Amino acid sequence: MIKTDIVIIGSGIGALSVAGKLCKNGRKVTVITKGQRKLSNSSLAQGGISVALSKNDNYKLHYEDTIEAGCYINDKDAVMTLVSKAPEIIKEFIDGGMKFDTDSQGHLLFGKEGAHHLARIIHAGGDRTGLLVIEQLLKNLNENITLIENQMALDLRVKNGICSGVITRGDDKIINYYESNVTILATGGIGQLYPCTSNDITITGDGLAMAYRAGCELENLEFVQFHPTMLNIKGKTMGLISEAVRGDGGILVTKDHKPIMEGKHPMKDLAPRDVVSRVVYDYFLRGDDIYLDISNVKNFRNRFPSVTEICESNGIDLSKNLIPVRPGAHFHMGGVKATPYGETNIKNLFAVGEVACTGVHGANRLASNSLLEGIVFGNLLADKLLESSMKSEHFEDAISNIILGELPSKNEIQDKMMDFIGIVRHKNKIAEIIDWFKHYMPKDKQSMPFDKIDITKASNKEIEIYNMLTAGYLIAEAALKRDKSIGAHYITED
Ligand code: SIN
C-alpha cells in the first residue's frame, strides 16, 4: 500500500491547477497520469480561455452567452460562480508568470469564437494556448509534488461510500494500491470513443467508467460536443482547426466557394458548435467536401502557428486558402456529478475538469469555457481542501472474481458510436447499440451492467476497451432517455 495525502488522477489543466495551489501551501500531492505529463486535451487546446477582462465586457455578459449556448439547461449558480470568479483567478495566473498574447502596449488581445457576442478569448503563442498554459502550470509545481507518468488508473478504492485512493498499473505491470485521504479524478473526457476526434489518444472515458463502478452519480452523459472544423484528410481527422480561425474571418464553403452557413443561423459561421457541426455533417453525408476559406484571415501563420503546422505536415498548401474540414468529437458536457468545488456523492472523492459535470455547460459548451472551468474550479477545489482535513479509511482491497469475456476492437466501438450516438441520433437505433454493448458485459456480473472485474487478469489495454464500452453504454442509455433534441443531443424519429 502506498500512502499519500492527496492523489490526483490526470495531468490536464484541472489537475495541475489543484496540484499547484496545494503544493504551494505545503500539501503533499501525488499526480498520476496515464501517459506523459503533457499528454492531455488541455495541451492540445488552441483557441484560448474565455474571460470577461476586456473593457467592453463584464461577467454578466459572459454568463448570458454561456447559458444561451447551453440551451438554458445549465446549472445557473455554477455558471455564475465560474464567470464571476474567472477574472480574478486569471489575473492571479498572469501575475504568477503566465504570458498571454498582448498588443505592443502590453494590453491583452481578445479573440472571438462561436456563440460569443463579443471578443473575450485570451490566447497564448497565437493558437498554442493549451500547451503554454500546461507548461506554466508544470513550472508552478514544487518539491511537494510526486508526478508519476505512464501509470493507468484501473479502479477507485471505494467502500461504504468512502473513497480511499486508487489502484494503478504502469509499464512494469506491477499493480499499485494508493491509500489517500483525498482522491481527485481529473481524467478528461471521452473523445477517443469516436473515430474522428480532437482528443488526445489517452482520452478513453476511464474516469467516467471508474466513477460508475465506484457508485458515483453521473449526469448529462448524452451531451457530446462535436467541433465543426477538424482537418479532414481522406475522411480522417488529423487535428483541430481552431474556431478562432472563423472568429478572425474564416468562412465555411463548398468546393464551389458557396458559404454554407448563410441563412442557417443569425451568427452564421460563429453559430453555436452543435448548429455548425450539423450543417457541415449534412454536406459530409451527401458526399460533399467542405472547406474553411481563410482568404480573409489576416496574418494567418503568425496568429495560428499550430494550425499552420498541422495543415502543412498533412500536405495542405495554405496559399490556396482552403482547408478541408469535417466535424469530430471534441468535449463531453456530461460526467461525474460534482459541485464547482469538485464534491461528488462519494466521500473524499472529487472531480474536476472535463470528467466532472458541474452543469456549467448545459447541453452545449460555449467555446473556450473548458480551460476556464479547469483553472477556476481547480482553484476552488484547492481552496476547499486547504480549509479542511479529510481522513481515509484503511481497508484491504477485495479483488472481484469477474472475468472479462471477448472484447471488440477500439475501432469497432468508435464506428458504432459515430453511427449510433454521433452528431445525429436515430431514436430506433439507440436501443440497438445498447444491446450491442450488453453483449460484451462480463457474464457473471454482480449488480451493475459493467461491474468491477478481476484487474489482475486483464491487461491495461483490455481495461481501456472495457472502459470505452462502459462509457459508450452509459452515453447511449442517457441518449435513449432524452427523447427531445436539445443542444448537442440531436435526435430524429426514424
Ligand atoms: C477551438 O480552438 O476551436 C477549441 C476551443 C474550445 O474547444 O473551447
PDB file of N, CA, C and O in Angstrom, residues 162-222:
ATOM      1  N   ILE A 162     -17.114   5.659   0.804  1.00  0.00           N
ATOM      2  CA  ILE A 162     -15.935   6.492   1.107  1.00  0.00           C
ATOM      3  C   ILE A 162     -14.800   6.075   0.176  1.00  0.00           C
ATOM      4  O   ILE A 162     -14.536   4.871   0.023  1.00  0.00           O
ATOM      5  N   CYS A 163     -14.149   7.059  -0.419  1.00  0.00           N
ATOM      6  CA  CYS A 163     -13.031   6.733  -1.310  1.00  0.00           C
ATOM      7  C   CYS A 163     -11.721   6.810  -0.526  1.00  0.00           C
ATOM      8  O   CYS A 163     -11.482   7.766   0.216  1.00  0.00           O
ATOM      9  N   SER A 164     -10.885   5.798  -0.717  1.00  0.00           N
ATOM     10  CA  SER A 164      -9.601   5.749  -0.002  1.00  0.00           C
ATOM     11  C   SER A 164      -8.435   5.608  -0.964  1.00  0.00           C
ATOM     12  O   SER A 164      -7.407   5.041  -0.600  1.00  0.00           O
ATOM     13  N   GLY A 165      -8.601   6.063  -2.194  1.00  0.00           N
ATOM     14  CA  GLY A 165      -7.461   6.037  -3.109  1.00  0.00           C
ATOM     15  C   GLY A 165      -7.772   5.367  -4.432  1.00  0.00           C
ATOM     16  O   GLY A 165      -8.938   5.277  -4.847  1.00  0.00           O
ATOM     17  N   VAL A 166      -6.732   4.879  -5.055  1.00  0.00           N
ATOM     18  CA  VAL A 166      -6.874   4.368  -6.422  1.00  0.00           C
ATOM     19  C   VAL A 166      -5.907   3.204  -6.644  1.00  0.00           C
ATOM     20  O   VAL A 166      -4.875   3.115  -5.976  1.00  0.00           O
ATOM     21  N   ILE A 167      -6.284   2.334  -7.566  1.00  0.00           N
ATOM     22  CA  ILE A 167      -5.407   1.216  -7.943  1.00  0.00           C
ATOM     23  C   ILE A 167      -4.869   1.517  -9.342  1.00  0.00           C
ATOM     24  O   ILE A 167      -5.644   1.891 -10.236  1.00  0.00           O
ATOM     25  N   THR A 168      -3.582   1.376  -9.533  1.00  0.00           N
ATOM     26  CA  THR A 168      -2.975   1.726 -10.831  1.00  0.00           C
ATOM     27  C   THR A 168      -2.030   0.614 -11.304  1.00  0.00           C
ATOM     28  O   THR A 168      -1.641  -0.251 -10.518  1.00  0.00           O
ATOM     29  N   ARG A 169      -1.661   0.708 -12.580  1.00  0.00           N
ATOM     30  CA  ARG A 169      -0.635  -0.209 -13.095  1.00  0.00           C
ATOM     31  C   ARG A 169       0.138   0.486 -14.205  1.00  0.00           C
ATOM     32  O   ARG A 169      -0.443   1.114 -15.093  1.00  0.00           O
ATOM     33  N   GLY A 170       1.456   0.397 -14.138  1.00  0.00           N
ATOM     34  CA  GLY A 170       2.304   1.025 -15.147  1.00  0.00           C
ATOM     35  C   GLY A 170       2.891   0.008 -16.098  1.00  0.00           C
ATOM     36  O   GLY A 170       2.471  -1.160 -16.124  1.00  0.00           O
ATOM     37  N   ASP A 171       3.894   0.450 -16.852  1.00  0.00           N
ATOM     38  CA  ASP A 171       4.520  -0.431 -17.843  1.00  0.00           C
ATOM     39  C   ASP A 171       5.204  -1.634 -17.192  1.00  0.00           C
ATOM     40  O   ASP A 171       5.396  -2.672 -17.822  1.00  0.00           O
ATOM     41  N   ASP A 172       5.594  -1.473 -15.912  1.00  0.00           N
ATOM     42  CA  ASP A 172       6.267  -2.589 -15.220  1.00  0.00           C
ATOM     43  C   ASP A 172       5.298  -3.710 -14.822  1.00  0.00           C
ATOM     44  O   ASP A 172       5.713  -4.705 -14.225  1.00  0.00           O
ATOM     45  N   LYS A 173       3.989  -3.515 -15.104  1.00  0.00           N
ATOM     46  CA  LYS A 173       2.920  -4.495 -14.850  1.00  0.00           C
ATOM     47  C   LYS A 173       2.608  -4.688 -13.355  1.00  0.00           C
ATOM     48  O   LYS A 173       1.816  -5.547 -12.990  1.00  0.00           O
ATOM     49  N   ILE A 174       3.272  -3.911 -12.507  1.00  0.00           N
ATOM     50  CA  ILE A 174       3.010  -4.057 -11.065  1.00  0.00           C
ATOM     51  C   ILE A 174       1.737  -3.285 -10.714  1.00  0.00           C
ATOM     52  O   ILE A 174       1.559  -2.138 -11.142  1.00  0.00           O
ATOM     53  N   ILE A 175       0.873  -3.912  -9.929  1.00  0.00           N
ATOM     54  CA  ILE A 175      -0.347  -3.223  -9.501  1.00  0.00           C
ATOM     55  C   ILE A 175      -0.041  -2.456  -8.224  1.00  0.00           C
ATOM     56  O   ILE A 175       0.527  -3.004  -7.278  1.00  0.00           O
ATOM     57  N   ASN A 176      -0.382  -1.152  -8.226  1.00  0.00           N
ATOM     58  CA  ASN A 176      -0.106  -0.291  -7.070  1.00  0.00           C
ATOM     59  C   ASN A 176      -1.416   0.076  -6.382  1.00  0.00           C
ATOM     60  O   ASN A 176      -2.371   0.472  -7.052  1.00  0.00           O
ATOM     61  N   TYR A 177      -1.405  -0.010  -5.080  1.00  0.00           N
ATOM     62  CA  TYR A 177      -2.579   0.391  -4.294  1.00  0.00           C
ATOM     63  C   TYR A 177      -2.213   1.678  -3.553  1.00  0.00           C
ATOM     64  O   TYR A 177      -1.355   1.664  -2.686  1.00  0.00           O
ATOM     65  N   TYR A 178      -2.842   2.790  -3.943  1.00  0.00           N
ATOM     66  CA  TYR A 178      -2.589   4.068  -3.266  1.00  0.00           C
ATOM     67  C   TYR A 178      -3.668   4.285  -2.210  1.00  0.00           C
ATOM     68  O   TYR A 178      -4.858   4.181  -2.522  1.00  0.00           O
ATOM     69  N   GLU A 179      -3.227   4.585  -0.994  1.00  0.00           N
ATOM     70  CA  GLU A 179      -4.190   4.933   0.051  1.00  0.00           C
ATOM     71  C   GLU A 179      -4.047   6.428   0.322  1.00  0.00           C
ATOM     72  O   GLU A 179      -2.983   6.891   0.735  1.00  0.00           O
ATOM     73  N   SER A 180      -5.119   7.195   0.034  1.00  0.00           N
ATOM     74  CA  SER A 180      -5.022   8.654   0.164  1.00  0.00           C
ATOM     75  C   SER A 180      -6.226   9.197   0.921  1.00  0.00           C
ATOM     76  O   SER A 180      -7.312   8.605   0.889  1.00  0.00           O
ATOM     77  N   ASN A 181      -6.004  10.326   1.572  1.00  0.00           N
ATOM     78  CA  ASN A 181      -7.117  10.977   2.273  1.00  0.00           C
ATOM     79  C   ASN A 181      -8.083  11.613   1.278  1.00  0.00           C
ATOM     80  O   ASN A 181      -9.279  11.660   1.508  1.00  0.00           O
ATOM     81  N   VAL A 182      -7.506  12.101   0.201  1.00  0.00           N
ATOM     82  CA  VAL A 182      -8.309  12.772  -0.830  1.00  0.00           C
ATOM     83  C   VAL A 182      -7.936  12.183  -2.191  1.00  0.00           C
ATOM     84  O   VAL A 182      -6.747  12.023  -2.490  1.00  0.00           O
ATOM     85  N   THR A 183      -8.952  11.864  -2.981  1.00  0.00           N
ATOM     86  CA  THR A 183      -8.696  11.363  -4.340  1.00  0.00           C
ATOM     87  C   THR A 183      -9.404  12.297  -5.320  1.00  0.00           C
ATOM     88  O   THR A 183     -10.584  12.620  -5.126  1.00  0.00           O
ATOM     89  N   ILE A 184      -8.676  12.742  -6.330  1.00  0.00           N
ATOM     90  CA  ILE A 184      -9.265  13.687  -7.290  1.00  0.00           C
ATOM     91  C   ILE A 184      -9.219  13.084  -8.694  1.00  0.00           C
ATOM     92  O   ILE A 184      -8.147  12.756  -9.209  1.00  0.00           O
ATOM     93  N   LEU A 185     -10.398  12.947  -9.269  1.00  0.00           N
ATOM     94  CA  LEU A 185     -10.490  12.463 -10.657  1.00  0.00           C
ATOM     95  C   LEU A 185     -10.347  13.663 -11.583  1.00  0.00           C
ATOM     96  O   LEU A 185     -11.130  14.618 -11.495  1.00  0.00           O
ATOM     97  N   ALA A 186      -9.367  13.611 -12.473  1.00  0.00           N
ATOM     98  CA  ALA A 186      -9.176  14.707 -13.444  1.00  0.00           C
ATOM     99  C   ALA A 186      -8.710  14.071 -14.748  1.00  0.00           C
ATOM    100  O   ALA A 186      -7.717  14.479 -15.332  1.00  0.00           O
ATOM    101  N   THR A 187      -9.463  13.065 -15.174  1.00  0.00           N
ATOM    102  CA  THR A 187      -9.023  12.200 -16.271  1.00  0.00           C
ATOM    103  C   THR A 187      -9.453  12.666 -17.654  1.00  0.00           C
ATOM    104  O   THR A 187      -9.158  12.000 -18.647  1.00  0.00           O
ATOM    105  N   GLY A 188     -10.206  13.796 -17.729  1.00  0.00           N
ATOM    106  CA  GLY A 188     -10.651  14.267 -19.043  1.00  0.00           C
ATOM    107  C   GLY A 188     -11.907  13.533 -19.498  1.00  0.00           C
ATOM    108  O   GLY A 188     -12.593  12.869 -18.700  1.00  0.00           O
ATOM    109  N   GLY A 189     -12.200  13.652 -20.788  1.00  0.00           N
ATOM    110  CA  GLY A 189     -13.490  13.200 -21.297  1.00  0.00           C
ATOM    111  C   GLY A 189     -13.481  11.852 -21.974  1.00  0.00           C
ATOM    112  O   GLY A 189     -12.865  10.891 -21.481  1.00  0.00           O
ATOM    113  N   ILE A 190     -14.138  11.800 -23.151  1.00  0.00           N
ATOM    114  CA  ILE A 190     -14.398  10.513 -23.796  1.00  0.00           C
ATOM    115  C   ILE A 190     -14.117  10.540 -25.305  1.00  0.00           C
ATOM    116  O   ILE A 190     -14.590   9.678 -26.036  1.00  0.00           O
ATOM    117  N   GLY A 191     -13.394  11.560 -25.782  1.00  0.00           N
ATOM    118  CA  GLY A 191     -13.269  11.778 -27.231  1.00  0.00           C
ATOM    119  C   GLY A 191     -12.849  10.567 -28.033  1.00  0.00           C
ATOM    120  O   GLY A 191     -13.316  10.373 -29.158  1.00  0.00           O
ATOM    121  N   GLN A 192     -11.974   9.729 -27.461  1.00  0.00           N
ATOM    122  CA  GLN A 192     -11.496   8.571 -28.238  1.00  0.00           C
ATOM    123  C   GLN A 192     -12.557   7.488 -28.415  1.00  0.00           C
ATOM    124  O   GLN A 192     -12.294   6.454 -29.024  1.00  0.00           O
ATOM    125  N   LEU A 193     -13.755   7.711 -27.903  1.00  0.00           N
ATOM    126  CA  LEU A 193     -14.843   6.767 -28.194  1.00  0.00           C
ATOM    127  C   LEU A 193     -15.311   6.921 -29.644  1.00  0.00           C
ATOM    128  O   LEU A 193     -16.099   6.118 -30.134  1.00  0.00           O
ATOM    129  N   TYR A 194     -14.861   7.988 -30.296  1.00  0.00           N
ATOM    130  CA  TYR A 194     -15.292   8.274 -31.669  1.00  0.00           C
ATOM    131  C   TYR A 194     -14.097   8.187 -32.627  1.00  0.00           C
ATOM    132  O   TYR A 194     -12.960   8.464 -32.232  1.00  0.00           O
ATOM    133  N   PRO A 195     -14.376   7.820 -33.894  1.00  0.00           N
ATOM    134  CA  PRO A 195     -13.269   7.657 -34.840  1.00  0.00           C
ATOM    135  C   PRO A 195     -12.619   8.979 -35.225  1.00  0.00           C
ATOM    136  O   PRO A 195     -11.442   9.017 -35.568  1.00  0.00           O
ATOM    137  N   CYS A 196     -13.407  10.072 -35.187  1.00  0.00           N
ATOM    138  CA  CYS A 196     -12.863  11.384 -35.529  1.00  0.00           C
ATOM    139  C   CYS A 196     -12.948  12.234 -34.284  1.00  0.00           C
ATOM    140  O   CYS A 196     -14.041  12.476 -33.773  1.00  0.00           O
ATOM    141  N   THR A 197     -11.812  12.671 -33.795  1.00  0.00           N
ATOM    142  CA  THR A 197     -11.820  13.440 -32.556  1.00  0.00           C
ATOM    143  C   THR A 197     -10.613  14.359 -32.470  1.00  0.00           C
ATOM    144  O   THR A 197      -9.564  14.086 -33.062  1.00  0.00           O
ATOM    145  N   SER A 198     -10.783  15.413 -31.683  1.00  0.00           N
ATOM    146  CA  SER A 198      -9.668  16.318 -31.408  1.00  0.00           C
ATOM    147  C   SER A 198      -8.889  15.835 -30.182  1.00  0.00           C
ATOM    148  O   SER A 198      -7.878  16.419 -29.828  1.00  0.00           O
ATOM    149  N   ASN A 199      -9.390  14.791 -29.522  1.00  0.00           N
ATOM    150  CA  ASN A 199      -8.846  14.427 -28.199  1.00  0.00           C
ATOM    151  C   ASN A 199      -7.550  13.651 -28.289  1.00  0.00           C
ATOM    152  O   ASN A 199      -7.306  12.905 -29.255  1.00  0.00           O
ATOM    153  N   ASP A 200      -6.772  13.773 -27.221  1.00  0.00           N
ATOM    154  CA  ASP A 200      -5.535  13.011 -27.103  1.00  0.00           C
ATOM    155  C   ASP A 200      -5.859  11.506 -27.095  1.00  0.00           C
ATOM    156  O   ASP A 200      -6.921  11.084 -26.651  1.00  0.00           O
ATOM    157  N   ILE A 201      -4.897  10.735 -27.552  1.00  0.00           N
ATOM    158  CA  ILE A 201      -5.068   9.276 -27.668  1.00  0.00           C
ATOM    159  C   ILE A 201      -5.384   8.604 -26.321  1.00  0.00           C
ATOM    160  O   ILE A 201      -5.999   7.552 -26.254  1.00  0.00           O
ATOM    161  N   THR A 202      -4.994   9.254 -25.212  1.00  0.00           N
ATOM    162  CA  THR A 202      -5.210   8.653 -23.886  1.00  0.00           C
ATOM    163  C   THR A 202      -6.638   8.834 -23.356  1.00  0.00           C
ATOM    164  O   THR A 202      -6.982   8.285 -22.299  1.00  0.00           O
ATOM    165  N   ILE A 203      -7.468   9.611 -24.083  1.00  0.00           N
ATOM    166  CA  ILE A 203      -8.761  10.022 -23.511  1.00  0.00           C
ATOM    167  C   ILE A 203      -9.862   9.026 -23.896  1.00  0.00           C
ATOM    168  O   ILE A 203     -10.595   9.207 -24.865  1.00  0.00           O
ATOM    169  N   THR A 204      -9.993   7.977 -23.092  1.00  0.00           N
ATOM    170  CA  THR A 204     -10.876   6.854 -23.444  1.00  0.00           C
ATOM    171  C   THR A 204     -11.999   6.630 -22.414  1.00  0.00           C
ATOM    172  O   THR A 204     -12.479   5.503 -22.259  1.00  0.00           O
ATOM    173  N   GLY A 205     -12.380   7.671 -21.699  1.00  0.00           N
ATOM    174  CA  GLY A 205     -13.515   7.540 -20.770  1.00  0.00           C
ATOM    175  C   GLY A 205     -13.190   6.756 -19.507  1.00  0.00           C
ATOM    176  O   GLY A 205     -14.094   6.283 -18.815  1.00  0.00           O
ATOM    177  N   ASP A 206     -11.900   6.639 -19.165  1.00  0.00           N
ATOM    178  CA  ASP A 206     -11.523   5.837 -17.987  1.00  0.00           C
ATOM    179  C   ASP A 206     -12.136   6.389 -16.694  1.00  0.00           C
ATOM    180  O   ASP A 206     -12.615   5.632 -15.853  1.00  0.00           O
ATOM    181  N   GLY A 207     -12.087   7.710 -16.552  1.00  0.00           N
ATOM    182  CA  GLY A 207     -12.575   8.323 -15.307  1.00  0.00           C
ATOM    183  C   GLY A 207     -14.061   8.071 -15.135  1.00  0.00           C
ATOM    184  O   GLY A 207     -14.525   7.732 -14.042  1.00  0.00           O
ATOM    185  N   LEU A 208     -14.797   8.241 -16.235  1.00  0.00           N
ATOM    186  CA  LEU A 208     -16.248   8.043 -16.185  1.00  0.00           C
ATOM    187  C   LEU A 208     -16.568   6.601 -15.801  1.00  0.00           C
ATOM    188  O   LEU A 208     -17.415   6.334 -14.939  1.00  0.00           O
ATOM    189  N   ALA A 209     -15.874   5.660 -16.433  1.00  0.00           N
ATOM    190  CA  ALA A 209     -16.139   4.238 -16.175  1.00  0.00           C
ATOM    191  C   ALA A 209     -15.761   3.873 -14.734  1.00  0.00           C
ATOM    192  O   ALA A 209     -16.506   3.162 -14.041  1.00  0.00           O
ATOM    193  N   MET A 210     -14.628   4.368 -14.261  1.00  0.00           N
ATOM    194  CA  MET A 210     -14.228   4.063 -12.874  1.00  0.00           C
ATOM    195  C   MET A 210     -15.232   4.645 -11.880  1.00  0.00           C
ATOM    196  O   MET A 210     -15.574   4.008 -10.887  1.00  0.00           O
ATOM    197  N   ALA A 211     -15.679   5.874 -12.175  1.00  0.00           N
ATOM    198  CA  ALA A 211     -16.630   6.541 -11.280  1.00  0.00           C
ATOM    199  C   ALA A 211     -17.940   5.756 -11.232  1.00  0.00           C
ATOM    200  O   ALA A 211     -18.541   5.584 -10.172  1.00  0.00           O
ATOM    201  N   TYR A 212     -18.347   5.270 -12.375  1.00  0.00           N
ATOM    202  CA  TYR A 212     -19.579   4.471 -12.440  1.00  0.00           C
ATOM    203  C   TYR A 212     -19.433   3.201 -11.602  1.00  0.00           C
ATOM    204  O   TYR A 212     -20.311   2.856 -10.801  1.00  0.00           O
ATOM    205  N   ARG A 213     -18.293   2.533 -11.770  1.00  0.00           N
ATOM    206  CA  ARG A 213     -18.087   1.292 -10.983  1.00  0.00           C
ATOM    207  C   ARG A 213     -18.016   1.591  -9.489  1.00  0.00           C
ATOM    208  O   ARG A 213     -18.342   0.756  -8.661  1.00  0.00           O
ATOM    209  N   ALA A 214     -17.600   2.820  -9.159  1.00  0.00           N
ATOM    210  CA  ALA A 214     -17.472   3.187  -7.745  1.00  0.00           C
ATOM    211  C   ALA A 214     -18.795   3.658  -7.148  1.00  0.00           C
ATOM    212  O   ALA A 214     -18.877   3.930  -5.957  1.00  0.00           O
ATOM    213  N   GLY A 215     -19.827   3.803  -7.995  1.00  0.00           N
ATOM    214  CA  GLY A 215     -21.138   4.223  -7.490  1.00  0.00           C
ATOM    215  C   GLY A 215     -21.357   5.731  -7.509  1.00  0.00           C
ATOM    216  O   GLY A 215     -22.227   6.244  -6.797  1.00  0.00           O
ATOM    217  N   CYS A 216     -20.611   6.446  -8.331  1.00  0.00           N
ATOM    218  CA  CYS A 216     -20.809   7.902  -8.438  1.00  0.00           C
ATOM    219  C   CYS A 216     -22.084   8.223  -9.194  1.00  0.00           C
ATOM    220  O   CYS A 216     -22.438   7.530 -10.149  1.00  0.00           O
ATOM    221  N   GLU A 217     -22.684   9.341  -8.835  1.00  0.00           N
ATOM    222  CA  GLU A 217     -23.805   9.844  -9.640  1.00  0.00           C
ATOM    223  C   GLU A 217     -23.215  10.485 -10.893  1.00  0.00           C
ATOM    224  O   GLU A 217     -22.218  11.219 -10.804  1.00  0.00           O
ATOM    225  N   LEU A 218     -23.848  10.207 -12.031  1.00  0.00           N
ATOM    226  CA  LEU A 218     -23.364  10.754 -13.308  1.00  0.00           C
ATOM    227  C   LEU A 218     -24.492  11.614 -13.886  1.00  0.00           C
ATOM    228  O   LEU A 218     -25.662  11.388 -13.592  1.00  0.00           O
ATOM    229  N   GLU A 219     -24.125  12.554 -14.725  1.00  0.00           N
ATOM    230  CA  GLU A 219     -25.151  13.483 -15.207  1.00  0.00           C
ATOM    231  C   GLU A 219     -24.878  13.943 -16.634  1.00  0.00           C
ATOM    232  O   GLU A 219     -23.702  14.067 -17.024  1.00  0.00           O
ATOM    233  N   ASN A 220     -25.955  14.206 -17.366  1.00  0.00           N
ATOM    234  CA  ASN A 220     -25.886  14.835 -18.713  1.00  0.00           C
ATOM    235  C   ASN A 220     -25.000  14.073 -19.700  1.00  0.00           C
ATOM    236  O   ASN A 220     -24.382  14.675 -20.587  1.00  0.00           O
ATOM    237  N   LEU A 221     -24.945  12.761 -19.565  1.00  0.00           N
ATOM    238  CA  LEU A 221     -24.000  11.985 -20.387  1.00  0.00           C
ATOM    239  C   LEU A 221     -24.311  12.034 -21.875  1.00  0.00           C
ATOM    240  O   LEU A 221     -23.430  11.804 -22.711  1.00  0.00           O
ATOM    241  N   GLU A 222     -25.569  12.309 -22.217  1.00  0.00           N
ATOM    242  CA  GLU A 222     -25.950  12.310 -23.638  1.00  0.00           C
ATOM    243  C   GLU A 222     -25.335  13.467 -24.419  1.00  0.00           C
ATOM    244  O   GLU A 222     -25.303  13.446 -25.638  1.00  0.00           O
TER     245      GLU A 222
END
